[in-house]
Every structure is written in structure tokens, then in C-alpha cells.
Short mmCIF file of C-alpha atoms in Angstrom, two decimals:
data_model
loop_
_atom_site.label_atom_id
_atom_site.label_comp_id
_atom_site.label_asym_id
_atom_site.label_seq_id
_atom_site.Cartn_x
_atom_site.Cartn_y
_atom_site.Cartn_z
CA MET K 122 -64.67 -66.45 -21.16
CA GLN K 123 -63.76 -70.15 -20.80
CA SER K 124 -63.18 -73.36 -23.01
CA TYR K 125 -66.11 -75.66 -22.75
CA ILE K 126 -65.18 -79.78 -22.58
CA CYS K 127 -67.82 -81.69 -24.29
CA VAL K 128 -68.98 -84.45 -21.56
CA THR K 129 -69.25 -87.12 -24.37
CA CYS K 130 -65.96 -87.28 -26.57
CA GLY K 131 -63.42 -84.40 -23.62
CA VAL K 132 -62.70 -81.98 -26.03
CA GLY K 133 -62.16 -78.87 -25.32
CA HIS K 134 -63.50 -75.12 -27.75
CA ALA K 135 -62.36 -72.39 -27.83
CA PRO K 136 -63.35 -69.72 -24.98
CA SER K 137 -66.49 -68.60 -24.93
CA GLU K 138 -68.85 -66.59 -23.32
CA LEU K 139 -71.78 -69.76 -23.23
CA PRO K 140 -71.21 -73.04 -24.06
CA PRO K 141 -71.12 -73.37 -27.93
CA GLU K 142 -74.47 -75.12 -29.44
CA ARG K 143 -72.85 -78.17 -30.68
CA CYS K 144 -70.21 -80.09 -30.72
CA ALA K 145 -68.50 -81.01 -34.18
CA ILE K 146 -66.43 -83.48 -32.90
CA CYS K 147 -69.75 -85.05 -31.79
CA ASP K 148 -71.64 -84.11 -34.77
CA ASP K 149 -69.10 -86.50 -36.55
CA GLU K 150 -70.58 -89.53 -38.16
CA ARG K 151 -67.15 -91.28 -36.51
CA GLN K 152 -68.79 -90.31 -32.43
CA TYR K 153 -72.29 -89.21 -31.47
CA VAL K 154 -74.48 -87.13 -29.63
CA THR K 155 -75.77 -89.30 -26.64
CA ALA K 156 -79.67 -89.45 -26.43
CA ALA K 157 -79.56 -87.25 -22.73
CA GLY K 158 -78.41 -84.56 -25.85
CA GLN K 159 -75.02 -82.05 -26.19
CA ARG K 160 -73.93 -81.48 -22.57
CA TRP K 161 -70.66 -79.52 -21.44
CA THR K 162 -68.79 -79.22 -18.19
CA THR K 163 -65.24 -76.85 -17.61
CA LEU K 164 -61.84 -78.17 -16.43
CA ALA K 165 -62.66 -76.42 -12.92
CA GLU K 166 -65.43 -78.75 -12.78
CA LEU K 167 -62.94 -81.92 -13.90
CA GLN K 168 -60.99 -80.76 -11.40
CA ALA K 169 -63.31 -81.05 -8.48
CA LYS K 170 -64.43 -84.15 -9.22
CA HIS K 171 -61.54 -85.94 -10.10
CA THR K 172 -57.44 -86.84 -9.68
CA ILE K 173 -54.36 -88.08 -12.29
CA GLU K 174 -52.72 -90.60 -11.26
CA PHE K 175 -49.67 -92.03 -13.13
CA ARG K 176 -48.43 -95.64 -14.03
CA GLU K 177 -44.75 -96.86 -15.23
CA GLN K 178 -45.70 -98.99 -18.46
CA GLU K 179 -42.26 -99.37 -18.97
CA PRO K 180 -38.44 -98.06 -18.54
CA GLY K 181 -38.75 -94.80 -19.84
CA LEU K 182 -42.28 -94.61 -20.06
CA VAL K 183 -44.74 -93.30 -17.83
CA GLY K 184 -48.91 -93.62 -18.52
CA ILE K 185 -50.75 -90.91 -17.25
CA GLY K 186 -54.76 -91.13 -16.91
CA ALA K 187 -57.73 -89.42 -14.59
CA VAL K 188 -59.44 -91.02 -12.14
CA PRO K 189 -62.18 -91.86 -12.12
CA GLN K 190 -62.24 -91.83 -16.59
CA ILE K 191 -63.37 -89.16 -18.27
CA ALA K 192 -65.52 -89.33 -21.35
CA ILE K 193 -63.56 -91.76 -23.99
CA GLY K 194 -61.51 -92.68 -20.60
CA GLN K 195 -57.81 -92.55 -22.30
CA ARG K 196 -54.90 -92.11 -20.63
CA MET K 197 -51.50 -90.35 -22.66
CA LEU K 198 -47.62 -91.17 -22.66
CA LEU K 199 -44.90 -89.34 -21.38
CA ILE K 200 -41.82 -91.34 -23.35
CA ARG K 201 -39.07 -89.69 -20.50
CA GLN K 202 -35.96 -88.09 -22.28
CA PRO K 203 -33.44 -86.39 -21.76
CA GLY K 204 -33.62 -82.47 -22.46
CA GLY K 205 -37.31 -83.46 -21.81
CA GLY K 206 -39.54 -85.76 -22.93
CA VAL K 207 -43.02 -86.14 -25.51
CA LEU K 208 -45.96 -86.43 -24.33
CA TRP K 209 -48.68 -88.89 -26.62
CA ASP K 210 -52.19 -87.70 -26.96
CA CYS K 211 -53.87 -85.82 -23.99
CA THR K 212 -56.62 -86.46 -21.60
CA PRO K 213 -59.45 -83.31 -20.30
CA LEU K 214 -57.57 -83.11 -16.73
CA VAL K 215 -54.87 -80.51 -16.01
CA THR K 216 -54.54 -80.72 -12.82
CA ASP K 217 -51.34 -78.39 -10.86
CA GLU K 218 -50.57 -81.54 -9.76
CA ALA K 219 -49.85 -83.61 -12.33
CA VAL K 220 -47.78 -80.72 -14.10
CA ALA K 221 -45.14 -80.86 -10.70
CA ARG K 222 -45.25 -84.44 -11.46
CA ILE K 223 -44.33 -84.23 -15.12
CA LYS K 224 -41.66 -81.95 -14.53
CA GLU K 225 -39.98 -83.88 -12.08
CA LEU K 226 -40.21 -87.09 -14.31
CA GLY K 227 -37.72 -84.83 -16.81
CA GLY K 228 -40.47 -81.86 -17.82
CA VAL K 229 -41.70 -82.31 -21.58
CA ARG K 230 -40.45 -80.31 -24.98
CA ALA K 231 -42.93 -81.64 -26.87
CA MET K 232 -46.34 -83.13 -27.65
CA ALA K 233 -48.06 -85.17 -29.92
CA ILE K 234 -51.62 -86.27 -31.36
CA SER K 235 -52.90 -88.88 -32.88
CA HIS K 236 -56.24 -87.45 -34.08
CA PRO K 237 -59.35 -85.27 -33.01
CA HIS K 238 -60.76 -87.42 -30.58
CA PHE K 239 -57.90 -87.09 -28.59
CA TYR K 240 -57.48 -83.28 -28.72
CA SER K 241 -59.25 -83.24 -25.38
CA SER K 242 -57.33 -79.79 -23.09
CA MET K 243 -54.31 -79.95 -25.08
CA VAL K 244 -53.82 -76.33 -25.01
CA ASP K 245 -54.21 -76.39 -21.43
CA TRP K 246 -51.59 -78.80 -21.28
CA SER K 247 -49.25 -77.04 -23.40
CA GLU K 248 -49.81 -73.82 -21.69
CA ALA K 249 -49.19 -75.61 -17.93
CA LEU K 250 -46.09 -77.17 -19.48
CA GLY K 251 -43.93 -74.06 -20.45
CA GLY K 252 -46.16 -73.86 -23.72
CA VAL K 253 -44.61 -76.73 -25.82
CA PRO K 254 -45.52 -77.33 -29.01
CA ILE K 255 -48.42 -79.38 -30.49
CA HIS K 256 -47.87 -81.50 -32.52
CA ILE K 257 -50.94 -82.09 -35.73
CA HIS K 258 -51.07 -83.51 -38.76
CA ALA K 259 -52.25 -80.71 -41.43
CA SER K 260 -54.98 -82.94 -42.32
CA ASN K 261 -56.73 -82.56 -39.60
CA ARG K 262 -56.36 -79.06 -39.19
CA GLN K 263 -60.39 -78.39 -39.32
CA TYR K 264 -61.38 -80.71 -36.46
CA VAL K 265 -59.25 -78.43 -33.80
CA MET K 266 -61.70 -76.43 -31.72
CA ARG K 267 -59.69 -74.58 -29.76
CA PRO K 268 -56.93 -72.64 -32.30
CA SER K 269 -53.82 -71.59 -30.54
CA GLU K 270 -50.32 -70.48 -32.12
CA ARG K 271 -49.40 -73.62 -29.21
CA VAL K 272 -50.29 -75.81 -32.33
CA SER K 273 -48.13 -76.88 -34.86
CA TYR K 274 -49.07 -78.50 -37.99
CA TRP K 275 -46.94 -81.15 -40.12
CA ASP K 276 -47.81 -81.99 -43.50
CA GLY K 277 -46.46 -85.30 -45.32
CA GLU K 278 -45.80 -89.36 -44.06
CA THR K 279 -43.10 -88.48 -41.04
CA LEU K 280 -42.42 -86.34 -38.57
CA ASP K 281 -38.59 -86.61 -36.74
CA LEU K 282 -39.33 -85.20 -32.96
CA THR K 283 -35.17 -86.40 -32.49
CA GLN K 284 -33.99 -88.57 -30.14
CA GLY K 285 -35.18 -91.44 -32.35
CA VAL K 286 -39.49 -90.87 -31.89
CA THR K 287 -41.14 -90.03 -35.35
CA LEU K 288 -44.39 -89.66 -36.00
CA ILE K 289 -46.18 -91.82 -38.63
CA ARG K 290 -49.34 -90.24 -40.56
CA CYS K 291 -51.33 -93.67 -41.06
CA GLY K 292 -54.44 -92.77 -42.00
CA GLY K 293 -57.40 -95.04 -41.73
CA HIS K 294 -59.69 -93.74 -38.57
CA PHE K 295 -59.03 -89.61 -39.80
CA GLU K 296 -56.94 -88.56 -42.81
CA GLY K 297 -54.29 -87.98 -40.64
CA SER K 298 -54.39 -90.32 -38.08
CA THR K 299 -51.09 -91.14 -36.64
CA ALA K 300 -48.70 -93.13 -34.60
CA LEU K 301 -45.77 -92.63 -33.29
CA HIS K 302 -42.75 -94.94 -33.29
CA TRP K 303 -39.76 -95.12 -30.44
CA PRO K 304 -36.93 -97.14 -29.66
CA GLY K 305 -38.02 -98.11 -26.36
CA GLU K 306 -35.22 -97.82 -24.01
CA ASP K 307 -34.09 -102.02 -24.56
CA GLY K 308 -34.35 -101.04 -28.70
CA LYS K 309 -37.01 -103.29 -29.36
CA GLY K 310 -38.65 -100.07 -31.03
CA VAL K 311 -42.73 -99.14 -29.66
CA LEU K 312 -45.45 -98.13 -32.17
CA MET K 313 -48.30 -95.49 -30.13
CA THR K 314 -51.37 -95.73 -31.52
CA GLY K 315 -54.31 -94.21 -29.92
CA ASP K 316 -57.02 -96.01 -31.59
CA THR K 317 -55.12 -95.66 -35.37
CA ILE K 318 -54.24 -99.05 -34.72
CA MET K 319 -56.36 -100.62 -32.16
CA VAL K 320 -55.03 -103.28 -29.57
CA VAL K 321 -58.45 -105.40 -28.63
CA PRO K 322 -59.59 -107.71 -25.20
CA ASP K 323 -57.06 -110.42 -26.55
CA THR K 324 -54.38 -108.39 -26.36
CA ARG K 325 -52.43 -110.52 -28.96
CA TRP K 326 -54.25 -109.08 -31.86
CA VAL K 327 -55.53 -105.72 -33.15
CA SER K 328 -58.28 -104.13 -35.02
CA PHE K 329 -58.71 -101.19 -37.56
CA MET K 330 -62.02 -99.08 -37.71
CA TYR K 331 -63.57 -96.29 -39.27
CA SER K 332 -65.49 -95.67 -36.05
CA TYR K 333 -64.87 -97.76 -33.49
CA PRO K 334 -68.69 -96.39 -31.30
CA ASN K 335 -71.11 -96.55 -34.27
CA LEU K 336 -68.86 -100.01 -35.77
CA ILE K 337 -68.06 -98.67 -39.06
CA PRO K 338 -65.42 -100.85 -40.80
CA LEU K 339 -62.12 -100.05 -42.90
CA PRO K 340 -62.05 -101.28 -46.12
CA GLU K 341 -59.07 -103.30 -47.62
CA ARG K 342 -57.00 -101.11 -48.76
CA GLU K 343 -57.17 -98.68 -45.90
CA VAL K 344 -56.22 -101.84 -43.95
CA ARG K 345 -52.89 -102.78 -45.88
CA ARG K 346 -51.70 -98.63 -46.07
CA ILE K 347 -51.98 -98.84 -42.55
CA VAL K 348 -49.63 -101.68 -41.50
CA GLY K 349 -48.03 -100.63 -44.59
CA CYS K 350 -47.11 -97.39 -43.00
CA VAL K 351 -45.47 -98.92 -39.74
CA GLU K 352 -43.50 -102.00 -41.95
CA PRO K 353 -40.45 -99.49 -41.78
CA PHE K 354 -39.93 -99.21 -38.16
CA ALA K 355 -38.99 -102.19 -35.47
CA TYR K 356 -41.32 -102.81 -32.98
CA ASP K 357 -41.43 -105.01 -29.94
CA ARG K 358 -44.79 -103.76 -27.85
CA VAL K 359 -48.16 -101.84 -29.27
CA TYR K 360 -50.01 -99.47 -26.98
CA SER K 361 -53.55 -98.40 -27.53
CA ALA K 362 -54.58 -95.61 -25.83
CA TRP K 363 -56.21 -97.07 -23.07
CA TRP K 364 -54.61 -98.97 -19.86
CA ASP K 365 -55.43 -102.38 -20.44
CA ARG K 366 -55.28 -102.13 -24.14
CA VAL K 367 -51.30 -102.92 -24.59
CA MET K 368 -49.53 -105.90 -26.73
CA THR K 369 -46.53 -106.96 -24.73
CA SER K 370 -44.56 -108.57 -27.51
CA ASP K 371 -43.92 -110.09 -30.91
CA ALA K 372 -46.17 -107.07 -32.42
CA LYS K 373 -44.98 -106.85 -35.51
CA ALA K 374 -45.80 -110.28 -36.94
CA ARG K 375 -48.44 -110.05 -34.56
CA MET K 376 -50.20 -106.75 -36.40
CA ARG K 377 -49.31 -109.09 -39.80
CA ALA K 378 -51.77 -111.75 -38.90
CA SER K 379 -54.60 -109.04 -37.84
CA ALA K 380 -54.31 -107.13 -40.81
CA GLU K 381 -54.69 -110.83 -42.45
CA ARG K 382 -57.49 -112.50 -40.57
CA TYR K 383 -59.31 -109.24 -40.25
CA ILE K 384 -59.12 -108.70 -44.39
CA ALA K 385 -59.88 -112.28 -44.47
CA ALA K 386 -63.37 -111.90 -42.62
CA ILE K 387 -64.52 -108.20 -44.56
CA ARG K 388 -63.98 -110.58 -47.84
#
């Protein structure tokens, strides 16, 4: 049996002889099933059509993404640290070449994922990297389509992954939507947000949504909660889940300004 991967969202499901009838992730109102109907692929099919590229984002941080893009199109981020780094978010494609390259870059001691749309092939990545734990907030347990002993569920508002890396439950997009804080090699601070906090095309600003593809906004209380959750942390830069969605400076002040602009608009 093999894990079937949803073509639309890129999330891998529990191994089965036949593809599942439906993808619960895409059936949710935050996602969608295309007009063509539910479609599936496999890791082998993806490996035949795609490759993985690595891009240095800043000192100590490497982006990893599929070419051409798959499903939602997000890329992963690897924080390089002594004794193994942290792999943030996930992509559907796993290749032997990419795993070898990650090991050359110092390896991985832990994975962490912002929310269910990016669970992708997380179990395959974990196994390929030596069975590293995958940290997911317990509030999102129901959305894990491929259960595994590699998944480590955490509760509460923050989780210390050591060496300065902290997971922060922000909520909003999903109840367990999570951001990651890393001091960065310059000490100014970095937030990695998936799309819990979205850097928009004008990268001086961020936005907040319950559903991005279906354009469902969040209420004021949730926006204030999200910003409040990251307020205690120092950060100068924000990395959302795509190559071009990066706020490169003055991020904490821009976060506050973005929240006030958003709240003024929905009022």
C-alpha cells in the first residue's frame, strides 16, 4: 500500500490500496475541491515530474521547494544549527538528493509545521531524515490524515525546541495554527508564519484570513490575538510560506500597522 497525495492541497494520507474517496482537508471550508473533482497522486509520480531546489535565505536559513511548484506551492525552511537544525513546514516532494543535501547542511533534529494545509509528505520526510519528531499543536490533531508515531502533539501556547527556537500557537486560520520564532544569526529575530500571518505582495504589510482561497476574513478579536501572541518576541523579519512572501526589515512595527489597517477596514 502507498500514501496517496491530494493533488489540490498536497497532503499525504494514510497508506491504502485505493485512493480515498475524499480529502477531508479540501472538504473543509478553508480549502476547496476543484471543478475537476477530487484527484490524487503519489510520491513516485511527483518524483518523476519535479525536482527540489535550495536557496539561501539569510545566514543560517535555507529555503527548500519543489520545481515546478506542487499543489499550494509552499516551500520549507531549514534553520541550520549545531547537532541538527529545525525544518519548518513541509512540501509534498521528497527526493534522495534533497535528503542528502539536508544532511550535508547539518541534518535535522526536529520538524514543525504551521497548520494542516502544509502537512504534505511530513511522515516521508521524517522517515527519510532518520525518524525525527514532527511537532504539531494538539488542537490540529483531527487534521492529521496520516497518523504516525513520528508526530509529537504539543499543548499550551509555546513550545521550546531549544537553541533559541520557539513554537507559538497563534490560532486564527486554524485553532492550532503556529508560528516559529528564531533569533537569527544577527540576533534581531525572525518569525516564520506559514500563512497564519501572511506577508502580502506589497511586502511591507501582512494580512490575516480564516480562508485565503475562499476569501473569508478573521474578526478583530482574532487578529488582535494573533498579533498579541507574537508581541513578546523580538523580530525584524517575517517569512511566510512562499519564496516571494518575505518582510525583510522593521517587521514588528509593520505587523502592528498591518493589524490596525486590517481592523479599520473590517470595521
